[in-house]
């Protein structure tokens, strides 16, 4: 018999997934462009002014720059428009370790590309994330181990302050899956270890099923 473990940080369990919302946020055009403002310090953080800057952060982290002790600040709401998104921090060997301040702005419609780590951030380690809102609807079927989080798929030693997730996350483990897989599904974080959460809430609906 196949052995599977489904875990979730669940605020509300539902059996249907909501349709994607529309927003007035700045739409991402699918490009990647380096930021032009800031120095990465606490007093003068790098400014993430559009989706292309956010995609550049993902590109650099996934190439091996963890940005430890480097500061970033979001300056606007961003709509990723369900375009294929490569999570910031692609795996355990390439985590995000910086300080990300959402400045009370939101990122909408995250649709991560196929990966073990599904979220705006894939893997974080020693990071700080604050004042960030995520509103996305993700629905997928998996045949292998998977971590899904609205904000972060896998967080290690990460601090969350005033972070909020909304939308819905629907994951189905296929009958074709191999034995012994593990699927972690969370509204804010799919798989968390040694993390702290302050003034943070998950409002996303979660549906994790084992067919």
Short mmCIF file of C-alpha atoms in Angstrom, two decimals:
data_model
loop_
_atom_site.label_atom_id
_atom_site.label_comp_id
_atom_site.label_asym_id
_atom_site.label_seq_id
_atom_site.Cartn_x
_atom_site.Cartn_y
_atom_site.Cartn_z
CA UNK A 1 0.00 0.00 0.00
CA UNK A 2 1.24 3.42 -0.83
CA UNK A 3 2.27 5.46 2.17
CA UNK A 4 1.55 9.16 1.97
CA UNK A 5 1.53 11.97 4.46
CA UNK A 6 -0.59 15.07 3.89
CA UNK A 7 0.03 17.92 6.27
CA UNK A 8 -1.28 21.44 6.27
CA UNK A 9 -1.38 24.64 8.25
CA UNK A 10 -5.10 25.02 7.75
CA UNK A 11 -7.32 27.98 8.51
CA UNK A 12 -10.29 26.65 6.54
CA UNK A 13 -10.68 23.28 4.82
CA UNK A 14 -12.79 23.30 1.66
CA UNK A 15 -13.58 20.92 -1.16
CA UNK A 16 -13.60 23.38 -4.02
CA UNK A 17 -11.02 25.92 -5.16
CA UNK A 18 -11.93 29.52 -5.77
CA UNK A 19 -11.43 31.12 -9.15
CA UNK A 20 -8.61 33.61 -9.61
CA UNK A 21 -9.28 37.16 -8.53
CA UNK A 22 -8.78 40.25 -10.63
CA UNK A 23 -6.68 43.09 -9.27
CA UNK A 24 -5.62 46.62 -10.05
CA UNK A 25 -2.02 45.78 -9.15
CA UNK A 26 0.90 46.44 -11.48
CA UNK A 27 0.92 43.54 -13.97
CA UNK A 28 4.13 41.58 -14.60
CA UNK A 29 5.11 41.36 -18.26
CA UNK A 30 7.12 38.16 -17.81
CA UNK A 31 10.52 39.86 -18.07
CA UNK A 32 13.47 39.98 -15.67
CA UNK A 33 15.20 43.29 -14.91
CA UNK A 34 17.65 44.33 -12.22
CA UNK A 35 16.53 46.88 -9.66
CA UNK A 36 17.90 50.41 -9.99
CA UNK A 37 17.18 51.94 -6.59
CA UNK A 38 18.78 51.21 -3.23
CA UNK A 39 21.99 49.77 -1.86
CA UNK A 40 20.72 46.69 -0.03
CA UNK A 41 21.24 48.17 3.43
CA UNK A 42 18.70 48.57 6.20
CA UNK A 43 18.68 52.33 5.69
CA UNK A 44 18.64 52.08 1.89
CA UNK A 45 17.12 48.75 0.80
CA UNK A 46 16.92 47.55 -2.78
CA UNK A 47 13.52 48.63 -4.10
CA UNK A 48 11.35 46.01 -5.80
CA UNK A 49 9.23 48.24 -8.02
CA UNK A 50 7.67 45.71 -10.40
CA UNK A 51 7.38 42.05 -11.29
CA UNK A 52 10.56 42.14 -13.36
CA UNK A 53 12.54 43.16 -10.27
CA UNK A 54 10.93 40.36 -8.27
CA UNK A 55 11.82 37.89 -11.02
CA UNK A 56 15.40 39.17 -10.99
CA UNK A 57 15.58 38.46 -7.27
CA UNK A 58 14.47 34.88 -7.96
CA UNK A 59 17.02 34.54 -10.76
CA UNK A 60 19.90 35.73 -8.59
CA UNK A 61 18.97 33.65 -5.54
CA UNK A 62 18.54 30.54 -7.67
CA UNK A 63 21.99 31.19 -9.18
CA UNK A 64 23.53 31.00 -5.71
CA UNK A 65 23.28 34.47 -4.13
CA UNK A 66 21.42 33.99 -0.84
CA UNK A 67 21.53 37.75 -0.07
CA UNK A 68 22.30 37.14 3.59
CA UNK A 69 21.82 40.35 5.60
CA UNK A 70 20.68 42.19 2.46
CA UNK A 71 17.53 44.32 2.58
CA UNK A 72 14.70 44.56 0.04
CA UNK A 73 11.48 46.59 0.05
CA UNK A 74 8.42 46.21 -2.14
CA UNK A 75 7.03 49.52 -3.43
CA UNK A 76 3.76 48.49 -5.11
CA UNK A 77 1.16 45.74 -5.47
CA UNK A 78 2.26 43.24 -8.14
CA UNK A 79 0.09 40.89 -10.19
CA UNK A 80 2.05 37.93 -11.59
CA UNK A 81 -0.94 37.08 -13.83
CA UNK A 82 -0.60 33.31 -13.37
CA UNK A 83 2.44 33.30 -15.63
CA UNK A 84 5.00 30.57 -14.84
CA UNK A 85 6.83 31.72 -11.75
CA UNK A 86 10.20 30.36 -10.64
CA UNK A 87 10.13 30.48 -6.84
CA UNK A 88 12.67 32.64 -5.01
CA UNK A 89 14.99 29.99 -3.55
CA UNK A 90 14.71 26.99 -5.83
CA UNK A 91 15.89 24.31 -3.39
CA UNK A 92 17.77 23.63 -0.15
CA UNK A 93 21.07 24.49 -1.81
CA UNK A 94 19.76 27.86 -3.04
CA UNK A 95 17.72 29.49 -0.23
CA UNK A 96 16.81 33.14 0.23
CA UNK A 97 18.48 34.43 3.41
CA UNK A 98 17.84 38.16 3.16
CA UNK A 99 15.38 40.62 4.68
CA UNK A 100 12.25 41.27 2.62
CA UNK A 101 9.84 44.05 3.63
CA UNK A 102 6.56 43.99 1.72
CA UNK A 103 5.73 47.47 3.08
CA UNK A 104 2.03 46.48 3.30
CA UNK A 105 1.81 45.63 -0.42
CA UNK A 106 0.45 42.45 -2.02
CA UNK A 107 1.60 39.95 -4.62
CA UNK A 108 -1.27 38.37 -6.56
CA UNK A 109 -1.70 35.29 -8.74
CA UNK A 110 1.50 33.38 -8.08
CA UNK A 111 1.63 30.31 -10.34
CA UNK A 112 4.94 28.55 -9.66
CA UNK A 113 6.56 26.39 -12.32
CA UNK A 114 6.69 22.63 -11.57
CA UNK A 115 9.06 22.04 -8.68
CA UNK A 116 9.25 20.37 -5.30
CA UNK A 117 8.91 23.85 -3.75
CA UNK A 118 5.77 25.80 -4.72
CA UNK A 119 5.35 29.37 -3.45
CA UNK A 120 6.42 32.95 -4.03
CA UNK A 121 9.52 31.89 -2.11
CA UNK A 122 10.62 28.30 -2.55
CA UNK A 123 13.14 27.89 0.28
CA UNK A 124 14.19 30.43 2.90
CA UNK A 125 16.87 30.00 5.55
CA UNK A 126 17.79 32.60 8.14
CA UNK A 127 15.52 35.08 6.39
CA UNK A 128 13.14 37.78 7.60
CA UNK A 129 9.87 38.52 5.81
CA UNK A 130 7.53 41.27 6.98
CA UNK A 131 4.50 43.36 6.00
CA UNK A 132 3.72 41.17 3.00
CA UNK A 133 0.37 40.00 1.62
CA UNK A 134 -0.08 37.10 -0.82
CA UNK A 135 -3.34 36.42 -2.66
CA UNK A 136 -3.21 33.46 -5.04
CA UNK A 137 -5.17 30.43 -6.16
CA UNK A 138 -3.06 27.35 -6.89
CA UNK A 139 -4.48 24.01 -7.99
CA UNK A 140 -2.29 21.07 -8.96
CA UNK A 141 -1.90 17.30 -8.98
CA UNK A 142 1.34 15.66 -7.92
CA UNK A 143 2.95 12.24 -8.20
CA UNK A 144 5.99 13.10 -6.07
CA UNK A 145 7.04 14.83 -2.84
CA UNK A 146 5.86 18.42 -2.79
CA UNK A 147 5.85 21.45 -0.52
CA UNK A 148 3.27 24.18 -1.14
CA UNK A 149 2.98 27.46 0.74
CA UNK A 150 1.29 30.68 -0.26
CA UNK A 151 4.30 32.69 0.87
CA UNK A 152 7.08 30.12 1.37
CA UNK A 153 7.16 26.44 0.45
CA UNK A 154 9.88 25.54 2.97
CA UNK A 155 11.08 27.93 5.67
CA UNK A 156 13.98 27.25 8.03
CA UNK A 157 14.93 29.63 10.85
CA UNK A 158 12.83 32.35 9.23
CA UNK A 159 11.01 35.23 10.95
CA UNK A 160 7.56 36.29 9.74
CA UNK A 161 6.08 39.55 10.98
CA UNK A 162 2.75 40.99 9.84
CA UNK A 163 2.46 38.54 6.94
CA UNK A 164 -0.88 37.42 5.53
CA UNK A 165 -2.00 34.90 2.93
CA UNK A 166 -5.33 34.70 1.11
CA UNK A 167 -6.80 32.74 -1.80
CA UNK A 168 -6.87 28.95 -2.10
CA UNK A 169 -4.41 26.09 -2.41
CA UNK A 170 -5.66 22.78 -3.81
CA UNK A 171 -3.33 19.79 -4.05
CA UNK A 172 -4.26 16.27 -5.13
CA UNK A 173 -1.94 13.29 -4.82
CA UNK A 174 -2.41 11.18 -7.93
CA UNK A 175 -3.02 7.45 -7.88
CA UNK A 176 -0.01 7.22 -10.19
CA UNK A 177 2.29 8.54 -7.47
CA UNK A 178 5.11 6.47 -6.03
CA UNK A 179 4.97 4.95 -2.56
CA UNK A 180 6.19 6.94 0.42
CA UNK A 181 5.85 10.46 -0.91
CA UNK A 182 5.24 13.41 1.38
CA UNK A 183 3.06 16.41 0.55
CA UNK A 184 3.15 19.48 2.79
CA UNK A 185 0.49 22.13 2.19
CA UNK A 186 0.22 25.35 4.16
CA UNK A 187 -1.52 28.65 3.69
CA UNK A 188 1.53 30.71 4.60
CA UNK A 189 4.29 28.09 4.82
CA UNK A 190 4.15 24.52 3.63
CA UNK A 191 7.01 23.13 5.72
CA UNK A 192 8.41 25.17 8.62
CA UNK A 193 11.31 24.47 10.99
CA UNK A 194 12.54 26.80 13.76
CA UNK A 195 10.45 29.72 12.48
CA UNK A 196 8.71 32.52 14.35
CA UNK A 197 5.40 34.14 13.40
CA UNK A 198 4.28 37.51 14.77
CA UNK A 199 0.99 39.24 13.89
CA UNK A 200 0.69 36.92 10.89
CA UNK A 201 -2.38 35.09 9.64
CA UNK A 202 -3.47 32.64 6.98
CA UNK A 203 -6.91 33.25 5.48
CA UNK A 204 -6.41 30.97 2.47
CA UNK A 205 -8.62 27.96 1.93
CA UNK A 206 -6.75 24.66 1.67
CA UNK A 207 -7.83 21.41 0.08
CA UNK A 208 -5.34 18.54 0.21
CA UNK A 209 -6.64 15.16 -0.98
CA UNK A 210 -5.20 11.69 -1.40
CA UNK A 211 -6.99 9.97 -4.26
#
